[in-house]
Structure formats: structure tokens, C-alpha cells
Amino acid sequence: QTESIFLTENTVLKNRYHGMYFYNARHAAVGGFFAENGVGLEMKWCDNVQIVEATFRGLSQATKDLTRPPYFSKRCEGYFLPPVGYRMQAQIFRWNNLKAMGKEYNNKGVMLTNVDFSEFDHADDCAETSVPISFNTHDIRTKHWNYASAFHNVSYVGPRLTDAA
């Protein structure tokens, strides 16, 4: 793929599982408002992706009030996924360089620019599992992480940015 994909100014709200899911893409840019999804944004086998001008929100108190017992037996378990803003892959998919429009591009991970994460800091049954950024470690082919990524002007509220120990 030599052309770029631009999916910006999205509004992705209240999806039980994935808000937005990318598979096998590169040279893509995505942004917008992602709120109250199981996983706001997940990418699998995607290289050279930019997340720009994006806002990720976990669960609001209003949604928690609507999903407490007796409506759901427990929040953040079973069919009620704990909110995750962005699930990051851990492995570069393509190692070949891409030559396009007279330039050579090295594959790299994701670049987050002007991204805000909030409402992932919970003091209830979602506290252990709700995080702004989670890592998908199930698809590591060479038993190590090489998804080199960069963060620029990324903000988050709460004690944890990732689910890494």
C-alpha cells in the first residue's frame, strides 16, 4: 500500500466490543472522539499509523449507574468489557522498507499526537481492568516487543497509563 488512509474527526460511542478496529493497514491516520466503548481503538498488524487529535473516554458515572445490578450482575466482567482506550499491538508486521513518491519509509509503530485519555480511573469494580492503553500480547511472533512508538502531547487522568506491570 503506497497511499495513505485518513479517518479523522470520527465519533465512536458506546460500542460493546470495539469502537474502531484496523487490520493490516499502514500509513494511516485516525482521530476523533472515542467514548464508552469496550475497546475504543484496536489495531492488528498495522504499521506507520498516527493517532492524531483524539479523545478517549472510559465509562462515565451516568453509564455506570445504568449498568449496575440488577441490570448487569457485575460491571467490567463477562459480556461487559472493561473500558480500554487504545489496544496497542506489540509487533511490527512488515520489515520491508516502502519506497513511494521518491521517499523511502522505515516501518515503525504508532505515533500519538495531541491525544487525551480520561475516565479510566475507577474506584469500583472496573478499577483493576480499565486502562487508557492496553497491550495485545497474544500476537507476538518472535517472542519480543518491537513496536517502536512515540507519544507527543498525550495526557491522561488516573494512576495508570497502561496495563503493563
CSV table of N, CA and C in Angstrom, one decimal:
chain,number,residue,atom,x,y,z
A,1,GLN,N,0.9,-1.2,0.0
A,1,GLN,CA,0.0,0.0,0.0
A,1,GLN,C,0.9,1.2,0.0
A,2,THR,N,0.7,2.1,-1.0
A,2,THR,CA,1.6,3.3,-1.1
A,2,THR,C,0.8,4.5,-0.7
A,3,GLU,N,-0.5,4.5,-0.8
A,3,GLU,CA,-1.3,5.6,-0.5
A,3,GLU,C,-1.6,5.7,1.0
A,4,SER,N,-2.0,6.8,1.5
A,4,SER,CA,-2.3,6.9,2.9
A,4,SER,C,-3.8,6.9,3.2
A,5,ILE,N,-4.2,6.5,4.4
A,5,ILE,CA,-5.6,6.4,4.8
A,5,ILE,C,-5.8,7.4,5.8
A,6,PHE,N,-6.8,8.2,5.7
A,6,PHE,CA,-7.2,9.2,6.7
A,6,PHE,C,-8.6,9.0,7.2
A,7,LEU,N,-8.7,8.7,8.5
A,7,LEU,CA,-10.0,8.6,9.1
A,7,LEU,C,-10.0,9.5,10.4
A,8,THR,N,-10.2,10.7,10.2
A,8,THR,CA,-10.2,11.7,11.3
A,8,THR,C,-11.6,12.2,11.5
A,9,GLU,N,-11.7,12.9,12.6
A,9,GLU,CA,-13.0,13.5,13.0
A,9,GLU,C,-14.1,12.5,13.2
A,10,ASN,N,-13.8,11.3,13.7
A,10,ASN,CA,-14.8,10.3,13.9
A,10,ASN,C,-15.4,10.5,15.3
A,11,THR,N,-16.7,10.0,15.4
A,11,THR,CA,-17.3,10.0,16.7
A,11,THR,C,-17.7,8.5,16.9
A,12,VAL,N,-17.1,7.9,17.9
A,12,VAL,CA,-17.3,6.4,18.1
A,12,VAL,C,-17.8,6.2,19.5
A,13,LEU,N,-19.1,5.9,19.7
A,13,LEU,CA,-19.7,5.9,21.0
A,13,LEU,C,-20.4,4.6,21.4
A,14,LYS,N,-20.2,4.2,22.6
A,14,LYS,CA,-21.0,3.1,23.3
A,14,LYS,C,-21.1,1.8,22.5
A,15,ASN,N,-20.0,1.3,22.0
A,15,ASN,CA,-20.0,0.0,21.4
A,15,ASN,C,-19.6,-1.0,22.4
A,16,ARG,N,-20.2,-2.1,22.4
A,16,ARG,CA,-20.0,-3.1,23.5
A,16,ARG,C,-18.6,-3.7,23.4
A,17,TYR,N,-18.1,-3.9,22.2
A,17,TYR,CA,-16.8,-4.5,22.0
A,17,TYR,C,-15.8,-3.4,21.4
A,18,HIS,N,-15.6,-3.4,20.1
A,18,HIS,CA,-14.6,-2.5,19.5
A,18,HIS,C,-15.4,-1.2,19.0
A,19,GLY,N,-14.8,-0.1,19.3
A,19,GLY,CA,-15.3,1.1,18.7
A,19,GLY,C,-14.9,1.2,17.3
A,20,MET,N,-13.5,1.0,17.1
A,20,MET,CA,-13.0,1.0,15.7
A,20,MET,C,-11.8,0.0,15.7
A,21,TYR,N,-11.8,-0.8,14.7
A,21,TYR,CA,-10.8,-1.9,14.6
A,21,TYR,C,-10.1,-1.8,13.2
A,22,PHE,N,-8.8,-1.7,13.2
A,22,PHE,CA,-8.0,-1.7,12.0
A,22,PHE,C,-7.3,-3.0,11.9
A,23,TYR,N,-7.2,-3.5,10.6
A,23,TYR,CA,-6.5,-4.8,10.4
A,23,TYR,C,-5.6,-4.6,9.1
A,24,ASN,N,-4.3,-4.9,9.2
A,24,ASN,CA,-3.4,-5.0,8.1
A,24,ASN,C,-3.4,-3.7,7.3
A,25,ALA,N,-3.2,-2.6,8.0
A,25,ALA,CA,-3.1,-1.3,7.3
A,25,ALA,C,-1.7,-0.6,7.6
A,26,ARG,N,-1.3,0.3,6.8
A,26,ARG,CA,-0.2,1.1,7.1
A,26,ARG,C,-0.3,2.4,6.5
A,27,HIS,N,0.4,3.4,7.0
A,27,HIS,CA,0.3,4.8,6.5
A,27,HIS,C,-1.1,5.3,6.7
A,28,ALA,N,-1.6,5.1,7.9
A,28,ALA,CA,-3.0,5.6,8.2
A,28,ALA,C,-2.9,6.6,9.3
A,29,ALA,N,-3.9,7.5,9.3
A,29,ALA,CA,-4.1,8.5,10.4
A,29,ALA,C,-5.6,8.4,10.8
A,30,VAL,N,-5.7,8.3,12.2
A,30,VAL,CA,-7.1,8.2,12.7
A,30,VAL,C,-7.2,9.2,13.9
A,31,GLY,N,-8.4,9.7,14.1
A,31,GLY,CA,-8.6,10.7,15.2
A,31,GLY,C,-10.1,10.8,15.4
A,32,GLY,N,-10.4,11.6,16.4
A,32,GLY,CA,-11.8,11.9,16.7
A,32,GLY,C,-12.1,11.6,18.2
A,33,PHE,N,-13.4,11.3,18.5
A,33,PHE,CA,-13.9,11.1,19.8
A,33,PHE,C,-14.3,9.7,20.0
A,34,PHE,N,-13.7,9.0,21.0
A,34,PHE,CA,-14.0,7.6,21.3
A,34,PHE,C,-14.4,7.5,22.7
A,35,ALA,N,-15.7,7.1,23.0
A,35,ALA,CA,-16.2,7.1,24.4
A,35,ALA,C,-17.0,5.9,24.7
A,36,GLU,N,-16.8,5.4,25.9
A,36,GLU,CA,-17.6,4.3,26.4
A,36,GLU,C,-17.7,3.1,25.5
A,37,ASN,N,-16.6,2.7,24.9
A,37,ASN,CA,-16.5,1.5,24.1
A,37,ASN,C,-15.8,0.4,25.0
A,38,GLY,N,-16.0,-0.8,24.6
A,38,GLY,CA,-15.2,-1.9,25.2
A,38,GLY,C,-13.7,-1.6,25.0
A,39,VAL,N,-13.3,-1.5,23.7
A,39,VAL,CA,-12.0,-1.0,23.3
A,39,VAL,C,-12.3,0.1,22.3
A,40,GLY,N,-11.8,1.3,22.6
A,40,GLY,CA,-12.1,2.4,21.7
A,40,GLY,C,-11.5,2.2,20.4
A,41,LEU,N,-10.2,1.8,20.3
A,41,LEU,CA,-9.5,1.7,19.1
A,41,LEU,C,-8.5,0.5,19.2
A,42,GLU,N,-8.5,-0.4,18.3
A,42,GLU,CA,-7.6,-1.5,18.3
A,42,GLU,C,-7.0,-1.7,16.9
A,43,MET,N,-5.7,-2.0,16.8
A,43,MET,CA,-5.1,-2.2,15.5
A,43,MET,C,-4.3,-3.5,15.6
A,44,LYS,N,-4.4,-4.3,14.5
A,44,LYS,CA,-3.7,-5.6,14.4
A,44,LYS,C,-3.0,-5.6,13.1
A,45,TRP,N,-1.7,-5.8,13.2
A,45,TRP,CA,-0.8,-5.8,12.0
A,45,TRP,C,-0.9,-4.5,11.2
A,46,CYS,N,-0.7,-3.4,11.9
A,46,CYS,CA,-0.8,-2.1,11.3
A,46,CYS,C,0.5,-1.4,11.7
A,47,ASP,N,1.2,-0.9,10.7
A,47,ASP,CA,2.5,-0.2,10.8
A,47,ASP,C,2.3,1.3,10.3
A,48,ASN,N,3.2,2.1,10.9
A,48,ASN,CA,3.2,3.6,10.5
A,48,ASN,C,1.8,4.2,10.6
A,49,VAL,N,1.2,4.1,11.8
A,49,VAL,CA,-0.1,4.7,12.0
A,49,VAL,C,0.0,5.9,12.9
A,50,GLN,N,-0.8,6.9,12.7
A,50,GLN,CA,-0.8,8.1,13.5
A,50,GLN,C,-2.2,8.2,14.1
A,51,ILE,N,-2.2,8.4,15.5
A,51,ILE,CA,-3.4,8.7,16.1
A,51,ILE,C,-3.3,10.2,16.5
A,52,VAL,N,-4.1,11.0,15.9
A,52,VAL,CA,-3.9,12.5,16.0
A,52,VAL,C,-5.2,13.1,16.4
A,53,GLU,N,-5.1,14.2,17.2
A,53,GLU,CA,-6.3,15.0,17.7
A,53,GLU,C,-7.4,14.0,18.1
A,54,ALA,N,-7.1,13.2,19.1
A,54,ALA,CA,-8.1,12.2,19.5
A,54,ALA,C,-8.4,12.3,21.0
A,55,THR,N,-9.6,12.0,21.4
A,55,THR,CA,-10.1,12.0,22.7
A,55,THR,C,-10.7,10.6,23.0
A,56,PHE,N,-10.1,10.0,24.1
A,56,PHE,CA,-10.6,8.7,24.5
A,56,PHE,C,-11.2,8.8,25.9
A,57,ARG,N,-12.4,8.4,26.1
A,57,ARG,CA,-13.1,8.4,27.4
A,57,ARG,C,-13.5,7.0,27.8
A,58,GLY,N,-13.3,6.7,29.1
A,58,GLY,CA,-13.8,5.4,29.6
A,58,GLY,C,-15.3,5.4,29.9
A,59,LEU,N,-15.6,5.0,31.1
A,59,LEU,CA,-17.0,5.0,31.5
A,59,LEU,C,-17.4,6.2,32.3
A,60,SER,N,-18.5,6.8,32.0
A,60,SER,CA,-19.0,8.0,32.7
A,60,SER,C,-19.8,7.4,33.9
A,61,GLN,N,-20.0,8.3,34.9
A,61,GLN,CA,-20.8,7.9,36.1
A,61,GLN,C,-22.3,7.6,35.6
A,62,ALA,N,-22.8,8.3,34.7
A,62,ALA,CA,-24.2,8.0,34.2
A,62,ALA,C,-24.3,6.6,33.6
A,63,THR,N,-23.3,6.2,32.8
A,63,THR,CA,-23.3,4.8,32.3
A,63,THR,C,-23.2,3.8,33.4
A,64,LYS,N,-22.3,4.1,34.3
A,64,LYS,CA,-22.2,3.1,35.5
A,64,LYS,C,-23.5,3.0,36.2
A,65,ASP,N,-24.2,4.1,36.4
A,65,ASP,CA,-25.5,4.0,37.1
A,65,ASP,C,-26.5,3.1,36.3
A,66,LEU,N,-26.4,3.2,35.0
A,66,LEU,CA,-27.4,2.4,34.2
A,66,LEU,C,-27.0,0.9,34.1
A,67,THR,N,-25.7,0.6,34.4
A,67,THR,CA,-25.2,-0.8,34.2
A,67,THR,C,-25.0,-1.5,35.5
A,68,ARG,N,-25.4,-0.9,36.6
A,68,ARG,CA,-25.2,-1.6,37.9
A,68,ARG,C,-26.3,-2.6,38.1
A,69,PRO,N,-26.1,-3.5,39.1
A,69,PRO,CA,-27.2,-4.5,39.4
A,69,PRO,C,-28.5,-3.8,39.7
A,70,PRO,N,-29.6,-4.2,39.3
A,70,PRO,CA,-29.9,-5.5,38.7
A,70,PRO,C,-29.8,-5.6,37.2
A,71,TYR,N,-29.4,-4.5,36.5
A,71,TYR,CA,-29.3,-4.5,35.1
A,71,TYR,C,-28.2,-5.4,34.6
A,72,PHE,N,-27.1,-5.4,35.2
A,72,PHE,CA,-25.9,-6.3,34.9
A,72,PHE,C,-25.5,-6.9,36.3
A,73,SER,N,-25.1,-8.1,36.3
A,73,SER,CA,-24.7,-8.7,37.6
A,73,SER,C,-23.4,-8.0,38.1
A,74,LYS,N,-22.5,-7.8,37.2
A,74,LYS,CA,-21.2,-7.1,37.6
A,74,LYS,C,-20.8,-6.3,36.4
A,75,ARG,N,-20.2,-5.1,36.6
A,75,ARG,CA,-19.6,-4.3,35.5
A,75,ARG,C,-18.2,-4.8,35.3
A,76,CYS,N,-17.7,-4.6,34.1
A,76,CYS,CA,-16.3,-4.9,33.7
A,76,CYS,C,-16.0,-6.4,33.8
A,77,GLU,N,-16.9,-7.2,33.7
A,77,GLU,CA,-16.7,-8.7,33.6
A,77,GLU,C,-17.6,-9.3,32.6
A,78,GLY,N,-17.2,-10.5,32.1
A,78,GLY,CA,-18.1,-11.2,31.1
A,78,GLY,C,-18.4,-10.4,29.9
A,79,TYR,N,-19.7,-10.2,29.6
A,79,TYR,CA,-20.1,-9.5,28.4
A,79,TYR,C,-19.9,-8.0,28.5
A,80,PHE,N,-19.7,-7.5,29.7
A,80,PHE,CA,-19.5,-6.1,29.9
A,80,PHE,C,-18.0,-5.8,30.0
A,81,LEU,N,-17.4,-5.5,28.9
A,81,LEU,CA,-15.9,-5.4,28.8
A,81,LEU,C,-15.5,-4.1,29.6
A,82,PRO,N,-14.4,-4.2,30.3
A,82,PRO,CA,-13.8,-3.0,31.0
A,82,PRO,C,-13.3,-2.1,29.9
A,83,PRO,N,-13.5,-0.8,30.1
A,83,PRO,CA,-13.1,0.2,29.0
A,83,PRO,C,-11.6,0.3,28.9
A,84,VAL,N,-11.2,0.2,27.7
A,84,VAL,CA,-9.8,0.4,27.3
A,84,VAL,C,-9.8,1.4,26.1
A,85,GLY,N,-9.0,2.5,26.2
A,85,GLY,CA,-9.0,3.5,25.2
A,85,GLY,C,-8.4,3.0,23.9
A,86,TYR,N,-7.1,2.5,23.9
A,86,TYR,CA,-6.4,2.1,22.7
A,86,TYR,C,-5.7,0.8,23.1
A,87,ARG,N,-5.9,-0.3,22.3
A,87,ARG,CA,-5.2,-1.5,22.5
A,87,ARG,C,-4.1,-1.6,21.4
A,88,MET,N,-2.9,-1.5,21.9
A,88,MET,CA,-1.7,-1.4,21.0
A,88,MET,C,-1.1,-2.8,20.7
A,89,GLN,N,-0.8,-3.0,19.5
A,89,GLN,CA,-0.1,-4.3,19.1
A,89,GLN,C,1.3,-4.2,19.6
A,90,ALA,N,2.0,-5.3,19.6
A,90,ALA,CA,3.3,-5.3,20.2
A,90,ALA,C,4.4,-5.7,19.2
A,91,GLN,N,4.0,-5.9,17.9
A,91,GLN,CA,4.9,-6.5,16.9
A,91,GLN,C,4.8,-5.7,15.6
A,92,ILE,N,5.9,-5.3,15.0
A,92,ILE,CA,5.9,-4.8,13.7
A,92,ILE,C,5.5,-5.9,12.7
A,93,PHE,N,4.6,-5.6,11.8
A,93,PHE,CA,4.2,-6.6,10.8
A,93,PHE,C,5.1,-6.7,9.6
A,94,ARG,N,5.5,-5.6,9.0
A,94,ARG,CA,6.3,-5.6,7.8
A,94,ARG,C,7.7,-5.0,8.1
A,95,TRP,N,8.7,-5.7,7.8
A,95,TRP,CA,10.0,-5.2,8.0
A,95,TRP,C,10.6,-4.6,6.7
A,96,ASN,N,10.0,-4.8,5.6
A,96,ASN,CA,10.5,-4.2,4.3
A,96,ASN,C,10.3,-2.7,4.3
A,97,ASN,N,11.2,-2.0,3.7
A,97,ASN,CA,11.0,-0.6,3.5
A,97,ASN,C,10.1,-0.3,2.4
A,98,LEU,N,9.3,0.7,2.4
A,98,LEU,CA,8.4,1.1,1.4
A,98,LEU,C,9.0,2.3,0.7
A,99,LYS,N,9.1,2.2,-0.7
A,99,LYS,CA,9.6,3.3,-1.5
A,99,LYS,C,8.4,3.8,-2.2
A,100,ALA,N,8.0,5.1,-1.9
A,100,ALA,CA,6.8,5.7,-2.6
A,100,ALA,C,7.1,7.1,-2.8
A,101,MET,N,6.7,7.6,-3.9
A,101,MET,CA,6.8,9.0,-4.3
A,101,MET,C,8.2,9.6,-4.0
A,102,GLY,N,9.2,8.8,-4.4
A,102,GLY,CA,10.6,9.2,-4.3
A,102,GLY,C,11.2,9.1,-2.9
A,103,LYS,N,10.4,8.6,-1.9
A,103,LYS,CA,10.9,8.6,-0.5
A,103,LYS,C,11.0,7.1,-0.1
A,104,GLU,N,11.9,6.9,0.9
A,104,GLU,CA,11.9,5.5,1.5
A,104,GLU,C,11.5,5.6,2.9
A,105,TYR,N,10.5,4.8,3.3
A,105,TYR,CA,9.9,4.8,4.7
A,105,TYR,C,10.3,3.5,5.4
A,106,ASN,N,10.8,3.7,6.6
A,106,ASN,CA,11.0,2.5,7.5
A,106,ASN,C,9.8,2.3,8.3
A,107,ASN,N,9.4,1.1,8.4
A,107,ASN,CA,8.2,0.8,9.2
A,107,ASN,C,8.4,1.0,10.7
A,108,LYS,N,7.4,1.5,11.3
A,108,LYS,CA,7.5,1.8,12.8
A,108,LYS,C,6.1,1.6,13.3
A,109,GLY,N,6.0,1.8,14.6
A,109,GLY,CA,4.7,1.6,15.3
A,109,GLY,C,3.8,2.8,15.1
A,110,VAL,N,3.2,3.2,16.2
A,110,VAL,CA,2.2,4.2,16.1
A,110,VAL,C,2.8,5.5,16.7
A,111,MET,N,2.3,6.7,16.2
A,111,MET,CA,2.6,8.0,16.7
A,111,MET,C,1.4,8.6,17.3
A,112,LEU,N,1.3,8.9,18.6
A,112,LEU,CA,0.2,9.5,19.2
A,112,LEU,C,0.5,11.0,19.4
A,113,THR,N,-0.3,11.9,18.8
A,113,THR,CA,-0.1,13.3,18.9
A,113,THR,C,-1.4,14.0,19.3
A,114,ASN,N,-1.3,14.8,20.3
A,114,ASN,CA,-2.5,15.5,20.8
A,114,ASN,C,-3.6,14.6,21.1
A,115,VAL,N,-3.4,13.7,22.0
A,115,VAL,CA,-4.3,12.6,22.4
A,115,VAL,C,-4.6,12.8,23.9
A,116,ASP,N,-5.9,12.7,24.3
A,116,ASP,CA,-6.3,12.8,25.7
A,116,ASP,C,-7.1,11.6,26.1
A,117,PHE,N,-6.7,11.0,27.3
A,117,PHE,CA,-7.4,9.9,27.9
A,117,PHE,C,-8.0,10.3,29.2
A,118,SER,N,-9.2,10.0,29.5
A,118,SER,CA,-9.8,10.3,30.8
A,118,SER,C,-11.0,9.3,31.1
A,119,GLU,N,-11.4,9.3,32.3
A,119,GLU,CA,-12.5,8.5,32.8
A,119,GLU,C,-12.1,7.0,32.7
A,120,PHE,N,-10.8,6.7,32.9
A,120,PHE,CA,-10.4,5.3,33.0
A,120,PHE,C,-10.0,5.0,34.5
A,121,ASP,N,-10.0,6.0,35.3
A,121,ASP,CA,-9.6,5.9,36.7
A,121,ASP,C,-10.8,5.6,37.6
A,122,HIS,N,-11.0,4.4,38.0
A,122,HIS,CA,-12.3,4.0,38.7
A,122,HIS,C,-11.9,3.5,40.1
A,123,ALA,N,-12.8,3.7,41.0
A,123,ALA,CA,-12.6,3.2,42.4
A,123,ALA,C,-13.6,2.1,42.7
A,124,ASP,N,-14.1,1.5,41.7
A,124,ASP,CA,-15.1,0.4,41.8
A,124,ASP,C,-14.7,-0.9,41.2
A,125,ASP,N,-15.6,-1.7,40.7
A,125,ASP,CA,-15.2,-3.0,40.2
A,125,ASP,C,-14.5,-2.9,38.8
A,126,CYS,N,-14.4,-1.7,38.2
A,126,CYS,CA,-13.7,-1.6,37.0
A,126,CYS,C,-12.2,-1.1,37.2
A,127,ALA,N,-11.8,-0.9,38.5
A,127,ALA,CA,-10.6,-0.3,38.8
A,127,ALA,C,-9.4,-1.1,38.3
A,128,GLU,N,-9.4,-2.4,38.4
A,128,GLU,CA,-8.3,-3.3,38.1
A,128,GLU,C,-8.1,-3.5,36.6
A,129,THR,N,-9.2,-3.3,35.8
A,129,THR,CA,-9.1,-3.7,34.4
A,129,THR,C,-9.2,-2.5,33.4
A,130,SER,N,-9.6,-1.4,33.8
A,130,SER,CA,-9.9,-0.2,32.9
A,130,SER,C,-8.6,0.6,32.8
A,131,VAL,N,-8.1,0.7,31.6
A,131,VAL,CA,-6.8,1.5,31.4
A,131,VAL,C,-6.9,2.3,30.1
A,132,PRO,N,-6.2,3.4,30.0
A,132,PRO,CA,-6.1,4.1,28.8
A,132,PRO,C,-5.5,3.3,27.6
A,133,ILE,N,-4.4,2.7,27.9
A,133,ILE,CA,-3.7,1.9,26.8
A,133,ILE,C,-3.4,0.5,27.3
A,134,SER,N,-3.8,-0.5,26.5
A,134,SER,CA,-3.6,-1.9,26.8
A,134,SER,C,-2.7,-2.5,25.7
A,135,PHE,N,-2.0,-3.5,26.0
A,135,PHE,CA,-1.1,-4.1,25.0
A,135,PHE,C,-1.7,-5.5,24.6
A,136,ASN,N,-1.8,-5.7,23.3
A,136,ASN,CA,-2.2,-7.0,22.8
A,136,ASN,C,-0.9,-7.9,22.6
A,137,THR,N,-0.7,-8.7,23.6
A,137,THR,CA,0.5,-9.6,23.6
A,137,THR,C,0.2,-10.9,23.0
A,138,HIS,N,-1.0,-11.2,22.5
A,138,HIS,CA,-1.3,-12.5,22.0
A,138,HIS,C,-0.7,-12.8,20.6
A,139,ASP,N,-0.4,-11.7,19.9
A,139,ASP,CA,0.1,-11.9,18.5
A,139,ASP,C,1.6,-11.7,18.4
A,140,ILE,N,2.4,-11.9,19.4
A,140,ILE,CA,3.8,-11.7,19.3
A,140,ILE,C,4.4,-12.9,18.6
A,141,ARG,N,5.0,-12.7,17.4
A,141,ARG,CA,5.6,-13.8,16.6
A,141,ARG,C,7.0,-14.2,17.0
A,142,THR,N,7.8,-13.3,17.4
A,142,THR,CA,9.2,-13.5,17.7
A,142,THR,C,9.5,-13.5,19.1
A,143,LYS,N,8.5,-13.5,20.0
A,143,LYS,CA,8.7,-13.5,21.4
A,143,LYS,C,9.4,-12.3,22.0
A,144,HIS,N,9.2,-11.2,21.3
A,144,HIS,CA,9.7,-9.9,21.9
A,144,HIS,C,8.9,-8.8,21.3
A,145,TRP,N,8.9,-7.7,22.0
A,145,TRP,CA,8.2,-6.5,21.6
A,145,TRP,C,9.1,-5.6,20.8
A,146,ASN,N,8.7,-5.2,19.6
A,146,ASN,CA,9.5,-4.3,18.7
A,146,ASN,C,8.6,-3.2,18.1
A,147,TYR,N,7.5,-3.0,18.7
A,147,TYR,CA,6.6,-2.0,18.1
A,147,TYR,C,6.9,-0.6,18.6
A,148,ALA,N,8.0,0.0,18.0
A,148,ALA,CA,8.5,1.3,18.5
A,148,ALA,C,7.5,2.4,18.2
A,149,SER,N,7.1,3.0,19.2
A,149,SER,CA,6.0,4.0,19.1
A,149,SER,C,6.5,5.3,19.8
A,150,ALA,N,5.8,6.4,19.5
A,150,ALA,CA,6.1,7.7,20.0
A,150,ALA,C,4.9,8.4,20.5
A,151,PHE,N,5.0,9.2,21.6
A,151,PHE,CA,3.9,9.9,22.2
A,151,PHE,C,4.3,11.4,22.3
A,152,HIS,N,3.5,12.2,21.7
A,152,HIS,CA,3.7,13.7,21.8
A,152,HIS,C,2.4,14.4,22.2
A,153,ASN,N,2.5,15.1,23.3
A,153,ASN,CA,1.4,15.8,23.9
A,153,ASN,C,0.2,14.9,24.1
A,154,VAL,N,0.5,13.8,24.9
A,154,VAL,CA,-0.5,12.9,25.3
A,154,VAL,C,-0.8,13.1,26.8
A,155,SER,N,-2.1,13.2,27.1
A,155,SER,CA,-2.4,13.4,28.5
A,155,SER,C,-3.4,12.3,29.0
A,156,TYR,N,-3.4,12.0,30.3
A,156,TYR,CA,-4.3,11.1,30.8
A,156,TYR,C,-4.5,11.4,32.3
A,157,VAL,N,-5.7,11.0,32.8
A,157,VAL,CA,-6.1,11.2,34.1
A,157,VAL,C,-6.1,9.8,34.8
A,158,GLY,N,-5.5,9.7,36.0
A,158,GLY,CA,-5.5,8.5,36.7
A,158,GLY,C,-4.1,8.0,37.1
A,159,PRO,N,-4.1,6.9,37.9
A,159,PRO,CA,-2.8,6.4,38.3
A,159,PRO,C,-2.1,5.5,37.3
A,160,ARG,N,-2.8,5.0,36.3
A,160,ARG,CA,-2.1,4.1,35.3
A,160,ARG,C,-2.4,4.6,33.9
A,161,LEU,N,-1.3,4.5,33.1
A,161,LEU,CA,-1.4,4.8,31.6
A,161,LEU,C,-1.6,3.5,30.9
A,162,THR,N,-1.0,2.4,31.3
A,162,THR,CA,-1.1,1.1,30.6
A,162,THR,C,-1.4,0.0,31.5
A,163,ASP,N,-1.6,-1.2,30.9
A,163,ASP,CA,-1.8,-2.4,31.7
A,163,ASP,C,-0.5,-3.1,32.0
A,164,ALA,N,0.6,-2.5,31.6
A,164,ALA,CA,1.9,-3.2,31.8
A,164,ALA,C,2.2,-3.2,33.3
A,165,ALA,N,2.8,-4.3,33.8
A,165,ALA,CA,3.1,-4.4,35.2
A,165,ALA,C,4.3,-3.6,35.6
